[in-house]
C-alpha cells in the first residue's frame, strides 16, 4: 500500500498528506509490491511512495480499461466531448492545487508550471469542438461513379497506452490522452516514476468530470518493467521521452504490430537574421532557453546569429540572462527553478565543464546553486564551443545554450540542419514573410517565427512532432486525433458484383472497361 512521508516541504504548499494518500490509493496492485519513493527536488526529500507495478499489475490495469471502454465508446461523441470540456473547467478550478503538485514533483518555477495548467483546458476545448467533425463519416467517390460508393468510418483503436516524462508531467500526461478519450478509447498512462502524483490528480479530476471509472487508468513503476508490459497490452502507444527509449518503444510496438507516436528529444536551433530586432530576439532566447530550467524538449540549445548583429545580440542576451533569479518558492517570483534530480544536475555540469575544458567561453552562469536548492543550476551562456564537444552535439536538457556567429542566412540554415534531430527551430527577422520562407528550409517538425516555441506548441489545431531522431507521428490538430482511430471503408455496389455481366464476351468487356477507364482518367484531369 502506497504511503506518504513526513515532509517539511509539504507544509509550504496547500497539499496535505491526506490528499497524497487518497491519490496514491488509486493504484491497484497485487500484494507485496516494492515501493518507489517520490522525492521533491525542492529539498531532495521524500513526499510519498507509489507501488512499483509489475507486468501482472499492468495487465490487470489494461484489462480493466478494456472492459470499461465499450460503454464509453458507445456514448455519442458529443457526450464524450462534454466530459472533456468539464475536465478542462476542473483543471482551471483546481489550478492552485495542481500548481503545487507540479512544483513539488519537479521543482520548476510557478509561472512555468502555469503553462502546463493553461495548456490542458485549451487542448480539451479544441478537441471537444473540432473532434466530432474530424471523426464524422466521410463519403468518398468509390470504385465506379453512379454504380458504387464508399463511406469511411473512424473507430477507436481500443486501449491507448500513454508513456509520459517528468519535465512537463501534467501537460504530457494529458495532451495525448485527451484526443484518445474523445475518440472513444480507454487510456492507461504510465507517468515517469519521479512524477506520478500529478497524473493521479488528473485521473481524479477526470472522474469528477464524469469519465466512467476504469476508462483512464494509471500504472506506476519503473519504465523498464512497466513500459514494455504496457506496450504488450495496448492497441496504440503514445510515447514522450528520450530518443533511445523511443527506439525501444517503437521496436516493441512493431513486434506487437501496433502503431505508435514518438515525441523525442531535440537539439533545437534558433536563427537570428541580420534584419532581426535583437532586443526582441534576446528576450525570446531567454524565454526559450531557460523556461523550466531548459528541461523543455522545444528549448533552443544552439543560437546562430548573423555576425553583423552578433555583439549587439550577445550584449542584450547576456544582460537579460544575468538578471534572472534562480529560486524555489510556491508562489510567483523566481524566474528559474530547479533541475529534476542529482543525476540530471551532474549531466548538465558535465556538459558545461567539458565545453569549457575544450576552450568554450562562459559568458553567464556555469555554476550549480546548492545555496538555493539541491539541484539548482544557473542559466548559462557559452560561446566559442568546440563543435565536437558534448554540449554541441548532444541534448543537454538544461539551462545551457551556445551562441555562434554565422556569415549569413545560408550558413545559419546549414548549421541548423547539421544534426540528426529535427524537433523545433525558430527564425528571428524583421520580415515575417522572409521568416516563413527560411522556415521551409529548416528540417524540423515545428519552426516558429519571432517566438521561441510557444506560438507553435499553443497552436493546438496544428500538428506537432519531430523529423529524424526527434520522433514519429504528430500530436495536436486533426493528425493528433486520427492516430487513435482505425479507418474502415464501407463500399457499396448498386449493380451487384463489379464484374462482366453474365453472357458478355470477355474481350468485348475488356475493351469497354479500358475505354471507360481512359475517359474517367481524362475527366478527372479536366474536372478536378
Ligand atoms: P526517458 O525516455 O528516460 O523516459 C520517458 C518515459 O519512458 C518515462 O515514463 C520512463 O519511465 C519510460 N521508460 C523508460 N524506459 C522505458 C522502456 N524500456 N519502455 C517503455 N517506457 C520506458 O526520458 P526522460 O524521462 O529522461 O525525459 C527526457 C527526454 O524526453 C529528453 O530527451 C526530452 O527531449 C524528451 N522529451 C521530449 C518531448 C517531446 O515532446 N518531444 C517532451 C518532453 C521530453 P521511468 O522514468 O519511470 O523509468
Coordinates of C-alpha atoms and ligand atoms in Angstrom, one line a residue:
X1 CA 0.0 0.0 0.0
X2 CA 1.5 3.4 -1.0
X3 CA 2.1 5.9 1.7
X4 CA 3.1 9.5 2.2
X5 CA 6.0 10.5 4.4
X6 CA 6.5 13.5 6.8
X7 CA 7.9 16.3 4.7
X8 CA 8.9 19.9 5.6
X9 CA 8.2 21.0 2.1
X10 CA 4.6 19.9 2.1
X11 CA 3.9 22.4 4.8
X12 CA 4.8 25.2 2.4
X13 CA 2.0 24.1 0.0
X14 CA -1.7 23.6 0.0
X15 CA -1.1 19.8 -0.3
X16 CA -1.9 17.6 2.6
X17 CA -0.7 14.1 3.3
X18 CA -4.4 13.0 3.3
X19 CA -4.7 14.2 -0.3
X20 CA -1.5 12.4 -1.3
X21 CA -2.7 9.2 0.4
X22 CA -6.0 9.4 -1.4
X23 CA -4.2 9.8 -4.7
X24 CA -1.7 7.0 -4.3
X25 CA -4.5 4.7 -3.1
X26 CA -5.9 4.8 -6.7
X27 CA -3.1 2.4 -7.8
X28 CA -4.2 -1.2 -7.5
X29 CA -1.5 -3.9 -7.4
X30 CA -1.1 -7.4 -6.1
X31 CA 0.3 -7.9 -2.6
X32 CA 3.9 -7.2 -1.6
X33 CA 4.9 -4.9 -4.4
X34 CA 8.0 -2.8 -3.6
X35 CA 7.6 0.9 -3.3
X36 CA 9.2 3.8 -5.2
X37 CA 9.8 7.0 -3.2
X38 CA 8.6 10.2 -4.8
X39 CA 11.1 12.8 -3.9
X40 CA 10.7 16.6 -4.2
X41 CA 13.7 18.3 -5.9
X42 CA 12.8 21.3 -3.8
X43 CA 14.6 19.7 -0.8
X44 CA 15.6 16.3 -2.1
X45 CA 13.1 14.9 0.4
X46 CA 10.5 12.0 0.1
X47 CA 6.9 13.2 -0.1
X48 CA 5.2 9.9 -0.9
X49 CA 5.7 6.5 -2.3
X50 CA 4.0 4.6 -5.0
X51 CA 4.0 0.9 -5.9
X52 CA 6.4 -0.5 -8.5
X53 CA 3.8 -2.2 -10.7
X54 CA 4.9 -5.5 -12.2
X55 CA 3.8 -6.8 -15.6
X56 CA 0.8 -8.6 -14.0
X57 CA -0.4 -5.3 -12.4
X58 CA -0.1 -3.6 -15.8
X59 CA -2.0 -6.4 -17.5
X60 CA -4.8 -6.1 -14.9
X61 CA -5.0 -2.3 -15.5
X62 CA -5.2 -2.7 -19.2
X63 CA -7.9 -5.4 -18.9
X64 CA -9.9 -3.1 -16.6
X65 CA -9.6 -0.3 -19.2
X66 CA -10.6 -2.7 -22.0
X67 CA -13.8 -3.7 -20.0
X68 CA -14.7 0.0 -19.3
X69 CA -14.0 1.1 -22.9
X70 CA -17.0 -0.4 -24.6
X71 CA -19.6 1.6 -22.8
X72 CA -17.5 4.8 -23.2
X73 CA -17.1 4.2 -27.0
X74 CA -20.8 3.6 -27.4
X75 CA -21.7 7.0 -25.9
X76 CA -22.3 9.7 -28.6
X77 CA -19.1 11.7 -29.3
X78 CA -20.8 14.9 -28.2
X79 CA -21.3 13.4 -24.7
X80 CA -17.6 12.4 -24.6
X81 CA -16.7 15.9 -25.7
X82 CA -18.8 17.4 -22.8
X83 CA -16.9 15.3 -20.2
X84 CA -13.6 16.6 -21.6
X85 CA -14.9 20.2 -21.5
X86 CA -15.9 19.7 -17.9
X87 CA -12.4 18.2 -17.2
X88 CA -10.9 21.4 -18.7
X89 CA -13.0 23.5 -16.4
X90 CA -12.0 21.5 -13.4
X91 CA -8.3 21.9 -14.3
X92 CA -8.9 25.6 -14.1
X93 CA -10.8 25.4 -10.8
X94 CA -8.2 23.2 -9.2
X95 CA -5.4 25.4 -10.6
X96 CA -3.6 26.2 -7.3
X97 CA -3.6 22.6 -6.1
X98 CA -2.3 21.3 -9.4
X99 CA 0.4 24.0 -9.5
X100 CA 1.5 22.9 -6.0
X101 CA 1.7 19.3 -7.0
X102 CA 3.7 20.1 -10.3
X103 CA 6.1 22.3 -8.3
X104 CA 6.5 19.7 -5.6
X105 CA 7.4 17.0 -8.1
X106 CA 9.5 19.0 -10.5
X107 CA 10.9 22.0 -8.6
X108 CA 10.0 24.2 -11.6
X109 CA 9.1 27.9 -11.2
X110 CA 5.4 28.5 -10.6
X111 CA 4.9 30.5 -13.8
X112 CA 6.4 27.6 -15.8
X113 CA 4.0 25.2 -14.0
X114 CA 1.2 27.6 -15.0
X115 CA 2.0 27.0 -18.7
X116 CA 1.0 23.4 -18.1
X117 CA -2.2 24.2 -16.3
X118 CA -3.3 26.6 -19.0
X119 CA -2.4 24.2 -21.8
X120 CA -4.7 21.3 -20.9
X121 CA -8.1 23.2 -21.0
X122 CA -7.2 24.6 -24.4
X123 CA -6.5 21.1 -25.7
X124 CA -9.8 19.9 -24.2
X125 CA -11.7 22.7 -25.9
X126 CA -10.0 22.2 -29.3
X127 CA -10.8 18.5 -29.4
X128 CA -14.3 18.9 -27.9
X129 CA -15.2 21.5 -30.5
X130 CA -13.4 20.0 -33.6
X131 CA -13.2 16.3 -32.9
X132 CA -16.7 15.4 -33.9
X133 CA -16.2 16.8 -37.4
X134 CA -12.8 15.2 -37.8
X135 CA -14.2 11.8 -36.9
X136 CA -17.5 12.1 -38.8
X137 CA -18.2 9.5 -41.5
X138 CA -16.9 10.6 -44.9
X139 CA -18.4 10.0 -48.3
X140 CA -15.8 9.1 -51.0
X141 CA -16.3 8.6 -54.7
X142 CA -15.9 4.8 -54.7
X143 CA -14.9 2.5 -57.4
X144 CA -17.3 3.4 -60.2
X145 CA -19.3 6.7 -60.3
X146 CA -23.0 6.1 -60.0
X147 CA -22.6 2.3 -59.8
X148 CA -20.8 2.3 -56.4
X149 CA -20.0 4.5 -53.4
X150 CA -17.7 4.3 -50.4
X151 CA -18.1 5.6 -46.8
X152 CA -15.2 5.9 -44.4
X153 CA -15.9 5.4 -40.7
X154 CA -13.4 6.0 -37.9
X155 CA -13.5 3.7 -34.9
X156 CA -11.4 3.9 -31.7
X157 CA -8.4 1.5 -31.7
X158 CA -9.2 0.2 -28.2
X159 CA -6.9 0.9 -25.3
X160 CA -4.2 3.5 -25.7
X161 CA -1.0 3.5 -23.6
X162 CA 0.4 6.9 -22.8
X163 CA 4.0 6.8 -21.5
X164 CA 5.0 10.3 -20.3
X165 CA 8.1 12.0 -19.0
X166 CA 8.9 14.1 -15.9
X167 CA 9.6 17.5 -17.4
X168 CA 6.0 18.6 -18.2
X169 CA 4.2 15.9 -16.2
X170 CA 0.8 17.5 -16.3
X171 CA 0.7 18.6 -20.0
X172 CA 2.4 15.5 -21.3
X173 CA 0.3 13.0 -19.4
X174 CA -2.9 14.7 -20.8
X175 CA -2.2 16.2 -24.2
X176 CA -2.1 12.7 -25.8
X177 CA -4.8 11.3 -23.6
X178 CA -7.5 13.9 -24.4
X179 CA -7.9 13.1 -28.1
X180 CA -7.6 9.4 -27.4
X181 CA -10.5 9.6 -24.9
X182 CA -12.5 11.8 -27.2
X183 CA -12.2 9.2 -30.0
X184 CA -13.8 6.6 -27.7
X185 CA -10.6 4.8 -26.4
X186 CA -9.7 4.0 -22.9
X187 CA -6.2 5.1 -21.7
X188 CA -3.7 3.6 -19.4
X189 CA -1.0 6.1 -18.5
X190 CA 2.5 5.3 -17.2
X191 CA 3.9 8.5 -15.8
X192 CA 7.6 8.8 -15.1
X193 CA 8.5 7.3 -11.7
X194 CA 9.6 10.7 -10.5
X195 CA 6.3 12.4 -11.2
X196 CA 3.3 10.1 -10.7
X197 CA 1.3 12.3 -8.3
X198 CA 0.2 14.9 -10.9
X199 CA -1.1 12.1 -13.2
X200 CA -3.0 10.6 -10.2
X201 CA -4.5 14.1 -9.5
X202 CA -5.6 14.3 -13.2
X203 CA -7.2 10.9 -13.0
X204 CA -9.2 12.1 -10.0
X205 CA -10.4 15.2 -11.9
X206 CA -11.3 13.1 -15.0
X207 CA -13.6 11.0 -12.8
X208 CA -15.1 14.2 -11.2
X209 CA -15.8 15.4 -14.7
X210 CA -17.9 12.3 -15.4
X211 CA -15.4 9.9 -17.0
X212 CA -16.6 6.4 -16.1
X213 CA -14.3 4.5 -13.7
X214 CA -11.6 2.5 -15.4
X215 CA -11.6 4.5 -18.7
X216 CA -8.4 6.3 -17.6
X217 CA -6.0 4.2 -15.5
X218 CA -2.6 4.8 -14.1
X219 CA 0.2 2.4 -13.6
X220 CA 3.3 3.4 -11.6
X221 CA 6.7 1.9 -11.6
X222 CA 9.9 1.7 -13.5
X223 CA 9.8 2.3 -17.2
X224 CA 11.9 -0.7 -18.0
X225 CA 9.4 -3.0 -16.3
X226 CA 6.0 -1.3 -16.6
X227 CA 6.7 0.2 -20.0
X228 CA 7.2 -2.9 -22.1
X229 CA 4.3 -4.6 -20.3
X230 CA 2.0 -1.7 -21.2
X231 CA 3.1 -1.8 -24.8
X232 CA 2.3 -5.6 -24.9
X233 CA -1.2 -5.0 -23.7
X234 CA -2.5 -1.9 -25.5
X235 CA -3.6 -1.2 -29.1
X236 CA -1.6 2.0 -29.6
X237 CA 1.2 3.7 -27.7
X238 CA 1.8 7.5 -27.4
X239 CA 5.3 8.0 -26.0
X240 CA 7.2 11.1 -25.0
X241 CA 10.7 10.8 -23.8
X242 CA 14.3 10.4 -24.9
X243 CA 15.3 9.1 -28.3
X244 CA 17.0 5.9 -27.2
X245 CA 13.9 4.9 -25.1
X246 CA 11.8 5.9 -28.1
X247 CA 13.6 3.4 -30.3
X248 CA 13.0 0.6 -27.7
X249 CA 9.3 1.6 -27.6
X250 CA 9.0 1.5 -31.4
X251 CA 10.7 -1.9 -31.7
X252 CA 8.3 -3.4 -29.1
X253 CA 5.3 -1.8 -30.8
X254 CA 6.5 -3.1 -34.1
X255 CA 6.8 -6.6 -32.8
X256 CA 3.2 -6.4 -31.5
X257 CA 2.0 -4.8 -34.8
X258 CA 0.6 -1.8 -33.1
X259 CA 1.1 1.8 -34.1
X260 CA 2.8 4.4 -32.0
X261 CA 3.7 8.1 -31.9
X262 CA 7.1 9.1 -30.5
X263 CA 7.8 12.6 -29.3
X264 CA 11.5 12.6 -28.6
X265 CA 14.5 14.8 -28.0
X266 CA 15.9 17.7 -29.9
X267 CA 19.0 20.0 -30.3
X268 CA 16.9 22.9 -31.3
X269 CA 18.4 25.8 -33.3
X270 CA 17.5 29.5 -33.1
X271 CA 18.4 31.7 -36.1
X272 CA 18.9 35.4 -35.6
X273 CA 19.0 37.0 -39.1
X274 CA 20.7 40.4 -39.8
X275 CA 17.3 42.2 -40.0
X276 CA 16.1 41.0 -36.6
X277 CA 15.2 43.2 -33.7
X278 CA 17.9 41.9 -31.4
X279 CA 16.3 43.1 -28.2
X280 CA 13.2 41.0 -29.1
X281 CA 15.4 38.1 -30.2
X282 CA 17.3 38.3 -26.9
X283 CA 14.1 38.2 -24.9
X284 CA 13.0 35.2 -27.0
X285 CA 16.3 33.5 -26.3
X286 CA 15.9 33.9 -22.6
X287 CA 12.3 32.6 -22.6
X288 CA 13.2 29.7 -24.9
X289 CA 16.5 28.5 -23.4
X290 CA 15.6 28.9 -19.7
X291 CA 11.9 28.1 -19.4
X292 CA 11.7 25.1 -16.9
X293 CA 15.4 25.5 -16.4
X294 CA 15.9 24.4 -20.0
X295 CA 14.2 21.0 -19.4
X296 CA 11.9 21.5 -22.4
X297 CA 12.1 19.4 -25.5
X298 CA 11.5 22.5 -27.6
X299 CA 14.1 24.8 -26.0
X300 CA 16.8 26.3 -28.2
X301 CA 20.3 25.0 -27.3
X302 CA 22.1 26.5 -30.3
X303 CA 21.8 30.1 -31.3
X304 CA 23.2 31.1 -34.7
X305 CA 23.4 34.9 -35.0
X306 CA 24.3 36.9 -38.2
X307 CA 27.8 38.2 -37.5
X308 CA 26.7 41.7 -38.2
X309 CA 24.4 41.6 -35.2
X310 CA 26.4 39.2 -33.0
X311 CA 27.9 41.6 -30.5
X312 CA 24.7 43.6 -30.1
X313 CA 22.7 40.3 -29.6
X314 CA 25.2 38.9 -27.1
X315 CA 25.1 42.1 -25.0
X316 CA 21.3 42.0 -24.8
X317 CA 21.1 38.3 -24.2
X318 CA 23.9 38.2 -21.6
X319 CA 22.4 41.2 -19.8
X320 CA 18.9 39.7 -19.6
X321 CA 20.2 36.3 -18.5
X322 CA 22.4 37.7 -15.7
X323 CA 19.3 39.4 -14.3
X324 CA 17.3 36.2 -14.0
X325 CA 16.7 35.0 -10.4
X326 CA 17.0 31.3 -9.5
X327 CA 14.7 30.3 -6.7
X328 CA 12.3 27.8 -5.2
X329 CA 9.1 29.2 -4.0
X330 CA 5.5 28.0 -4.1
X331 CA 4.4 31.4 -5.4
X332 CA 5.1 33.6 -8.4
X333 CA 8.5 35.3 -8.2
X334 CA 11.7 33.3 -9.1
X335 CA 12.4 33.3 -12.8
X336 CA 14.0 29.8 -12.9
X337 CA 13.5 26.8 -10.7
X338 CA 15.3 23.5 -10.1
X339 CA 16.6 20.6 -12.2
X340 CA 14.8 17.4 -11.6
X341 CA 17.4 15.5 -9.7
X342 CA 21.1 14.9 -8.9
X343 CA 21.8 12.7 -11.9
X344 CA 20.5 15.4 -14.2
X345 CA 22.4 18.1 -12.4
X346 CA 25.5 16.0 -13.0
X347 CA 24.8 15.7 -16.7
X348 CA 24.3 19.5 -17.1
X349 CA 27.5 20.1 -15.1
X350 CA 29.5 17.7 -17.3
X351 CA 28.3 19.3 -20.5
X352 CA 29.3 22.8 -19.3
X353 CA 32.6 21.8 -17.8
X354 CA 33.5 19.6 -20.8
X355 CA 32.8 22.6 -23.1
X356 CA 35.0 24.9 -21.0
X357 CA 37.8 22.4 -20.9
X358 CA 37.6 22.3 -24.7
X359 CA 38.0 26.0 -24.9
X360 CA 34.5 27.5 -24.7
X361 CA 34.0 30.9 -23.0
X362 CA 31.4 31.2 -20.2
X363 CA 29.5 34.5 -20.5
X364 CA 26.9 33.8 -17.8
X365 CA 26.2 31.1 -15.2
X366 CA 28.1 27.9 -15.3
X367 CA 27.6 27.1 -11.6
X368 CA 25.3 24.8 -9.5
X369 CA 23.5 26.7 -6.8
X370 CA 23.2 24.4 -3.8
X371 CA 22.6 27.5 -1.7
X372 CA 19.2 27.9 -3.5
X373 CA 18.2 24.3 -3.8
X374 CA 20.0 20.9 -4.1
X375 CA 19.6 20.7 -7.9
X376 CA 19.6 24.3 -9.0
X377 CA 21.9 25.5 -11.8
X378 CA 22.4 29.0 -13.1
X379 CA 21.2 29.9 -16.6
X380 CA 24.3 29.5 -18.7
X381 CA 25.6 31.0 -22.0
X382 CA 28.6 29.6 -23.8
X383 CA 30.5 30.9 -26.9
X384 CA 33.4 29.5 -28.9
X385 CA 32.1 26.0 -28.3
X386 CA 34.2 23.2 -29.9
X387 CA 31.8 21.6 -32.4
X388 CA 32.8 18.1 -31.2
X389 CA 32.1 18.8 -27.5
X390 CA 29.1 17.1 -25.9
X391 CA 27.3 20.4 -25.4
X392 CA 27.4 21.0 -29.1
X393 CA 26.3 17.5 -30.2
X394 CA 24.0 16.0 -27.5
X395 CA 20.8 17.3 -26.0
X396 CA 21.8 18.9 -22.6
X397 CA 18.1 19.4 -21.5
X398 CA 19.2 22.1 -19.0
X399 CA 19.6 25.9 -18.7
X400 CA 22.6 25.9 -21.1
X401 CA 22.8 27.5 -24.6
X402 CA 25.7 28.1 -27.1
X403 CA 25.8 31.2 -29.2
X404 CA 27.6 31.0 -32.6
X405 CA 28.2 33.8 -35.2
X406 CA 27.4 33.0 -38.8
X407 CA 28.2 34.8 -42.1
X408 CA 24.7 34.9 -43.4
X409 CA 21.3 33.1 -43.6
X410 CA 22.6 30.3 -45.7
X411 CA 25.2 29.4 -43.2
X412 CA 22.7 29.7 -40.4
X413 CA 20.3 27.2 -42.2
X414 CA 23.2 24.8 -43.0
X415 CA 24.3 24.7 -39.3
X416 CA 20.7 24.5 -38.1
X417 CA 20.2 21.4 -40.2
X418 CA 23.6 19.8 -39.2
X419 CA 22.0 17.4 -36.7
X420 CA 20.1 14.1 -36.6
X421 CA 17.4 15.8 -34.6
X422 CA 14.5 17.9 -36.0
X423 CA 12.0 18.9 -33.4
X424 CA 11.7 22.7 -33.1
X425 CA 13.5 25.8 -34.5
X426 CA 12.9 29.5 -34.5
X427 CA 13.8 32.2 -37.0
X428 CA 14.1 35.9 -35.9
X429 CA 13.7 38.5 -38.6
X430 CA 12.1 41.9 -39.2
X431 CA 10.3 40.4 -42.2
X432 CA 7.8 37.7 -41.3
X433 CA 7.4 36.6 -45.0
X434 CA 11.2 36.1 -45.2
X435 CA 11.0 34.2 -41.8
X436 CA 8.4 31.9 -43.3
X437 CA 10.5 31.3 -46.4
X438 CA 13.6 30.5 -44.2
X439 CA 11.4 28.2 -42.1
X440 CA 10.7 26.0 -45.1
X441 CA 14.4 25.3 -45.4
X442 CA 14.8 24.0 -41.8
X443 CA 14.4 20.3 -41.2
X444 CA 12.2 20.4 -38.1
X445 CA 8.6 19.5 -37.3
X446 CA 7.9 23.0 -35.9
X447 CA 9.5 26.2 -37.0
X448 CA 8.4 29.4 -35.1
X449 CA 9.0 32.9 -36.5
X450 CA 9.8 35.5 -33.9
X451 CA 8.9 33.3 -31.0
X452 CA 11.0 30.5 -29.5
X453 CA 8.3 27.8 -29.1
X454 CA 5.0 28.9 -27.6
X455 CA 3.4 30.0 -30.8
X456 CA 4.0 26.5 -32.2
X457 CA 3.1 24.5 -29.2
X458 CA 0.0 26.5 -28.4
X459 CA -1.3 26.2 -32.0
X460 CA -3.3 23.1 -30.8
X461 CA -5.0 22.9 -34.2
X462 CA -1.7 22.4 -36.0
X463 CA 0.3 19.1 -35.9
X464 CA 3.4 18.9 -33.7
X465 CA 6.2 16.4 -33.9
X466 CA 9.7 15.7 -35.0
X467 CA 11.8 14.9 -38.0
X468 CA 14.6 12.4 -37.9
X469 CA 15.7 11.3 -34.4
X470 CA 13.1 13.6 -32.8
X471 CA 10.3 11.2 -33.5
X472 CA 7.4 9.7 -35.4
X473 CA 3.8 10.8 -35.7
X474 CA 2.2 14.0 -34.7
X475 CA 0.2 15.3 -31.7
X476 CA -2.3 18.2 -31.8
X477 CA -4.7 19.1 -34.7
X478 CA -6.7 16.5 -36.7
X479 CA -3.5 14.5 -37.1
X480 CA -3.3 14.1 -33.3
X481 CA -6.8 12.6 -33.2
X482 CA -6.8 10.4 -36.3
X483 CA -3.8 8.4 -34.9
X484 CA -6.2 6.9 -32.4
X485 CA -8.8 5.5 -34.8
X486 CA -8.9 2.7 -37.4
X487 CA -10.4 3.8 -40.7
X488 CA -12.9 1.4 -42.1
X489 CA -14.2 1.6 -45.7
X490 CA -17.7 0.5 -46.4
X491 CA -18.1 0.2 -50.1
X492 CA -21.5 -0.4 -51.7
X493 CA -22.3 -1.6 -55.2
X494 CA -25.7 -0.6 -56.8
X495 CA -25.3 -3.2 -59.6
X496 CA -24.2 -6.3 -57.8
X497 CA -20.7 -7.7 -58.3
X498 CA -18.4 -5.3 -60.3
X499 CA -17.6 -7.8 -63.0
X500 CA -18.6 -8.7 -66.5
X501 CA -22.4 -9.3 -66.7
X502 CA -23.3 -13.0 -67.4
X503 CA -23.0 -13.9 -71.2
X504 CA -20.8 -10.9 -72.2
X505 CA -17.8 -11.7 -74.3
X506 CA -14.7 -11.2 -72.1
X507 CA -12.7 -9.5 -74.9
X508 CA -15.5 -7.0 -75.6
X509 CA -15.9 -6.3 -71.9
X510 CA -12.1 -5.7 -71.6
X511 CA -12.3 -3.1 -74.4
X512 CA -15.3 -1.3 -72.9
X513 CA -13.7 -1.2 -69.5
X514 CA -10.4 0.1 -70.8
X515 CA -12.2 2.8 -72.8
X516 CA -14.3 3.8 -69.8
X517 CA -11.2 3.9 -67.6
X518 CA -9.4 6.2 -70.1
X519 CA -12.5 8.5 -70.2
X520 CA -12.7 8.6 -66.5
X521 CA -9.0 9.5 -66.1
X522 CA -9.4 12.3 -68.6
X523 CA -12.5 13.6 -66.9
X524 CA -10.7 13.6 -63.6
X525 CA -7.9 15.7 -65.1
X526 CA -10.4 18.2 -66.6
X527 CA -12.8 18.4 -63.7
X528 CA -10.7 18.5 -60.6
Ligands
LIG1 P1 13.0 8.6 -20.8 O1 12.9 8.2 -22.2 O2 14.0 8.0 -19.9 O3 11.6 8.4 -20.1 C1 10.4 8.7 -20.6 C2 9.3 7.7 -20.1 O4 9.6 6.5 -20.6 C3 9.3 7.6 -18.6 O5 7.9 7.4 -18.2 C4 10.1 6.3 -18.4 O6 9.8 5.7 -17.2 C5 9.6 5.5 -19.6 N1 10.5 4.4 -19.9 C6 11.8 4.2 -19.6 N2 12.3 3.0 -20.1 C7 11.3 2.5 -20.9 C8 11.1 1.3 -21.7 N3 12.1 0.5 -21.9 N4 9.9 1.1 -22.3 C9 8.9 2.0 -22.1 N5 9.0 3.1 -21.3 C10 10.1 3.4 -20.7 O7 13.2 10.2 -20.9 P2 13.3 11.2 -19.7 O8 12.4 10.9 -18.6 O9 14.8 11.3 -19.4 O10 12.8 12.6 -20.4 C11 13.6 13.4 -21.0 C12 13.7 13.2 -22.5 O11 12.4 13.3 -23.1 C13 14.5 14.3 -23.2 O12 15.4 13.7 -24.1 C14 13.5 15.1 -23.9 O13 13.9 15.8 -25.0 C15 12.4 14.1 -24.2 N6 11.1 14.8 -24.3 C16 10.5 15.0 -25.5 C17 9.4 15.8 -25.6 C18 8.7 15.9 -26.9 O14 7.5 16.4 -26.9 N7 9.3 15.7 -28.0 C19 8.7 16.4 -24.4 C20 9.5 16.1 -23.2 C21 10.6 15.3 -23.1 P3 10.7 5.9 -15.8 O15 11.5 7.1 -16.0 O16 9.7 5.9 -14.8 O17 11.6 4.7 -15.7

